[in-house]
Amino acid sequence: MVSESTEVQVRPGAEEDLEALTGLYNHYVRETPITFDTATFTPEERRPWLLSHLEDERHPLLVATETASKRILGYATASRFRPKAAYDTSVEVTVYLAPDAGGRGVGTLLYKALFEALADQDVHRAYAGIAQPNEASDRLHARFGFRHVGTYREVGRKFGTYWDVAWYEKSMGPSSS
């Protein structure tokens, strides 16, 4: 499963991506309320996260790279929604882009590939939690058929400010409604 444009390729994540993916994620930890993690990670601390996605088809990690340089522009994942067994047909999805990769269609390419990968899985619903405000992410999710189902108000505190998280839901699979 590889999607290509003249400048971007989407492929499954690999162990050799660990350092670059950790650096990309740490940007959001340090600079934004997009993630509610407040301490950066070393690559070794992030390794279990990476390996869990590489070993589980149901919860893939896809990486977008520049075709020529192979520099990582972003990634998308599907993760377990909640640990109880009845939630197994639901996933939480997310996409993170390098700070200079926005507005180039990279998020769209990543989500397109992610939802193609999930189409063969027993997934009934996909969920996304988006720290607010985040108009670009809100638009991306709407473009892929997500609908707003609620907002947790002031659910997380980062940088001395309380942040809301809007929750979005997408029907998946042939019996979607």
Short mmCIF file of C-alpha atoms in Angstrom, two decimals:
data_model
loop_
_atom_site.label_atom_id
_atom_site.label_comp_id
_atom_site.label_asym_id
_atom_site.label_seq_id
_atom_site.Cartn_x
_atom_site.Cartn_y
_atom_site.Cartn_z
CA MET A 1 0.00 0.00 0.00
CA VAL A 2 1.94 3.01 -1.27
CA SER A 3 0.37 6.27 -2.34
CA GLU A 4 2.49 8.61 -4.40
CA SER A 5 2.26 12.12 -5.75
CA THR A 6 5.12 13.96 -7.41
CA GLU A 7 6.62 14.79 -4.05
CA VAL A 8 5.09 12.65 -1.27
CA GLN A 9 5.01 8.90 -0.67
CA VAL A 10 2.93 7.16 2.01
CA ARG A 11 4.23 3.83 3.32
CA PRO A 12 3.99 1.64 6.42
CA GLY A 13 6.12 2.80 9.32
CA ALA A 14 9.39 1.00 10.06
CA GLU A 15 11.81 0.68 12.97
CA GLU A 16 14.28 3.00 11.26
CA ASP A 17 11.66 5.79 11.50
CA LEU A 18 11.79 5.85 15.30
CA GLU A 19 14.15 8.81 15.76
CA ALA A 20 12.44 11.03 13.19
CA LEU A 21 8.94 10.16 14.45
CA THR A 22 9.99 10.87 18.03
CA GLY A 23 11.41 14.24 17.01
CA LEU A 24 8.26 15.12 15.10
CA TYR A 25 6.02 14.19 18.04
CA ASN A 26 8.24 16.02 20.54
CA HIS A 27 7.68 19.25 18.57
CA TYR A 28 3.98 18.99 19.46
CA VAL A 29 4.78 18.12 23.08
CA ARG A 30 7.05 21.18 23.47
CA GLU A 31 5.28 23.75 21.32
CA THR A 32 1.54 23.05 21.16
CA PRO A 33 -1.52 21.84 23.08
CA ILE A 34 -2.24 19.37 20.22
CA THR A 35 -1.06 16.53 22.46
CA PHE A 36 -1.57 16.56 26.19
CA ASP A 37 1.80 14.93 26.81
CA THR A 38 3.87 17.49 28.71
CA ALA A 39 7.31 15.83 28.75
CA THR A 40 9.30 14.94 25.64
CA PHE A 41 10.31 11.37 24.85
CA THR A 42 13.60 9.75 23.98
CA PRO A 43 13.48 7.35 21.05
CA GLU A 44 13.87 4.44 23.47
CA GLU A 45 10.89 5.63 25.51
CA ARG A 46 8.85 5.85 22.31
CA ARG A 47 9.93 2.43 20.99
CA PRO A 48 7.04 0.44 22.60
CA TRP A 49 4.55 2.78 20.87
CA LEU A 50 6.26 2.22 17.50
CA LEU A 51 6.54 -1.55 17.90
CA SER A 52 2.90 -1.89 18.95
CA HIS A 53 1.86 -0.38 15.60
CA LEU A 54 4.35 -2.41 13.54
CA GLU A 55 3.11 -5.69 15.03
CA ASP A 56 -0.64 -5.04 14.71
CA GLU A 57 -2.39 -4.77 11.32
CA ARG A 58 -5.53 -3.52 13.04
CA HIS A 59 -3.66 -0.50 14.44
CA PRO A 60 -1.29 0.58 11.65
CA LEU A 61 1.28 3.35 11.50
CA LEU A 62 1.66 5.05 8.13
CA VAL A 63 4.42 7.52 7.32
CA ALA A 64 4.54 10.23 4.65
CA THR A 65 7.96 11.05 3.22
CA GLU A 66 9.29 13.41 0.60
CA THR A 67 9.89 11.26 -2.45
CA ALA A 68 13.34 12.63 -3.22
CA SER A 69 14.86 13.19 0.24
CA LYS A 70 12.87 10.51 2.17
CA ARG A 71 12.41 13.10 4.97
CA ILE A 72 9.39 12.27 7.13
CA LEU A 73 6.60 14.81 6.65
CA GLY A 74 4.08 13.20 8.97
CA TYR A 75 2.39 10.06 10.18
CA ALA A 76 -1.06 8.65 10.88
CA THR A 77 -2.08 5.88 13.24
CA ALA A 78 -5.07 3.91 14.38
CA SER A 79 -4.95 2.88 18.02
CA ARG A 80 -7.10 0.94 20.40
CA PHE A 81 -10.03 3.14 21.44
CA ARG A 82 -10.45 1.70 24.96
CA PRO A 83 -9.00 -1.41 26.63
CA LYS A 84 -12.27 -3.30 27.24
CA ALA A 85 -13.12 -6.07 24.74
CA ALA A 86 -16.47 -4.63 23.64
CA TYR A 87 -14.62 -1.61 22.22
CA ASP A 88 -12.45 -3.75 19.91
CA THR A 89 -14.32 -2.71 16.74
CA SER A 90 -13.60 0.96 17.46
CA VAL A 91 -10.29 2.74 16.85
CA GLU A 92 -8.91 6.16 17.64
CA VAL A 93 -7.11 7.76 14.72
CA THR A 94 -4.62 10.58 14.63
CA VAL A 95 -2.36 12.40 12.24
CA TYR A 96 0.73 14.50 12.98
CA LEU A 97 2.57 16.60 10.39
CA ALA A 98 6.01 18.17 10.40
CA PRO A 99 5.62 21.89 11.14
CA ASP A 100 6.43 22.82 7.52
CA ALA A 101 4.22 20.13 5.92
CA GLY A 102 0.80 21.69 6.48
CA GLY A 103 -1.24 22.86 3.50
CA ARG A 104 0.41 20.40 1.09
CA GLY A 105 -2.20 17.65 1.24
CA VAL A 106 0.02 15.40 3.36
CA GLY A 107 -2.66 14.86 6.01
CA THR A 108 -5.16 13.96 3.30
CA LEU A 109 -2.76 11.42 1.76
CA LEU A 110 -2.07 9.88 5.17
CA TYR A 111 -5.72 9.56 6.12
CA LYS A 112 -6.68 8.21 2.70
CA ALA A 113 -4.06 5.45 3.08
CA LEU A 114 -5.01 4.81 6.71
CA PHE A 115 -8.70 4.35 5.93
CA GLU A 116 -7.82 2.09 2.99
CA ALA A 117 -5.76 -0.05 5.39
CA LEU A 118 -8.60 -0.14 7.91
CA ALA A 119 -11.18 -1.13 5.27
CA ASP A 120 -10.01 -4.76 5.48
CA GLN A 121 -10.21 -4.82 9.29
CA ASP A 122 -13.19 -5.46 11.56
CA VAL A 123 -13.54 -1.77 12.42
CA HIS A 124 -17.02 -0.32 12.89
CA ARG A 125 -16.21 3.21 14.13
CA ALA A 126 -13.22 5.55 14.09
CA TYR A 127 -12.87 8.33 16.65
CA ALA A 128 -10.65 11.40 16.82
CA GLY A 129 -10.11 13.75 19.73
CA ILE A 130 -8.94 17.20 18.63
CA ALA A 131 -7.62 19.78 21.11
CA GLN A 132 -9.35 23.09 20.39
CA PRO A 133 -8.92 25.35 18.61
CA ASN A 134 -7.52 23.45 15.61
CA GLU A 135 -9.34 24.49 12.44
CA ALA A 136 -7.02 22.58 10.08
CA SER A 137 -7.63 19.28 11.90
CA ASP A 138 -11.37 19.97 12.20
CA ARG A 139 -11.53 20.50 8.39
CA LEU A 140 -9.44 17.39 7.65
CA HIS A 141 -11.71 15.19 9.72
CA ALA A 142 -14.87 16.69 8.20
CA ARG A 143 -13.43 15.99 4.73
CA PHE A 144 -13.19 12.29 5.67
CA GLY A 145 -16.76 12.06 6.89
CA PHE A 146 -16.24 12.54 10.62
CA ARG A 147 -19.03 14.24 12.51
CA HIS A 148 -18.70 16.16 15.76
CA VAL A 149 -20.24 14.15 18.61
CA GLY A 150 -19.28 16.27 21.61
CA THR A 151 -16.70 18.38 23.36
CA TYR A 152 -15.00 17.81 26.67
CA ARG A 153 -14.63 21.31 28.13
CA GLU A 154 -11.34 22.30 29.79
CA VAL A 155 -10.37 18.63 30.03
CA GLY A 156 -6.59 19.16 29.92
CA ARG A 157 -4.20 21.76 31.28
CA LYS A 158 -1.03 22.58 29.41
CA PHE A 159 1.06 25.76 29.29
CA GLY A 160 -1.02 27.09 32.20
CA THR A 161 -4.23 27.02 30.14
CA TYR A 162 -7.18 24.64 30.15
CA TRP A 163 -8.01 23.18 26.71
CA ASP A 164 -11.17 21.68 25.26
CA VAL A 165 -11.14 18.48 23.21
CA ALA A 166 -13.73 18.03 20.46
CA TRP A 167 -14.61 14.42 19.66
CA TYR A 168 -15.40 13.25 16.16
CA GLU A 169 -16.82 9.93 14.93
CA LYS A 170 -16.73 8.19 11.55
CA SER A 171 -18.71 5.11 10.50
CA MET A 172 -16.55 2.39 8.97
CA GLY A 173 -17.15 -0.84 7.11
CA PRO A 174 -19.89 -2.08 4.81
CA SER A 175 -22.64 -1.94 7.45
CA SER A 176 -21.86 1.68 8.40
CA SER A 177 -24.78 3.90 9.23
#
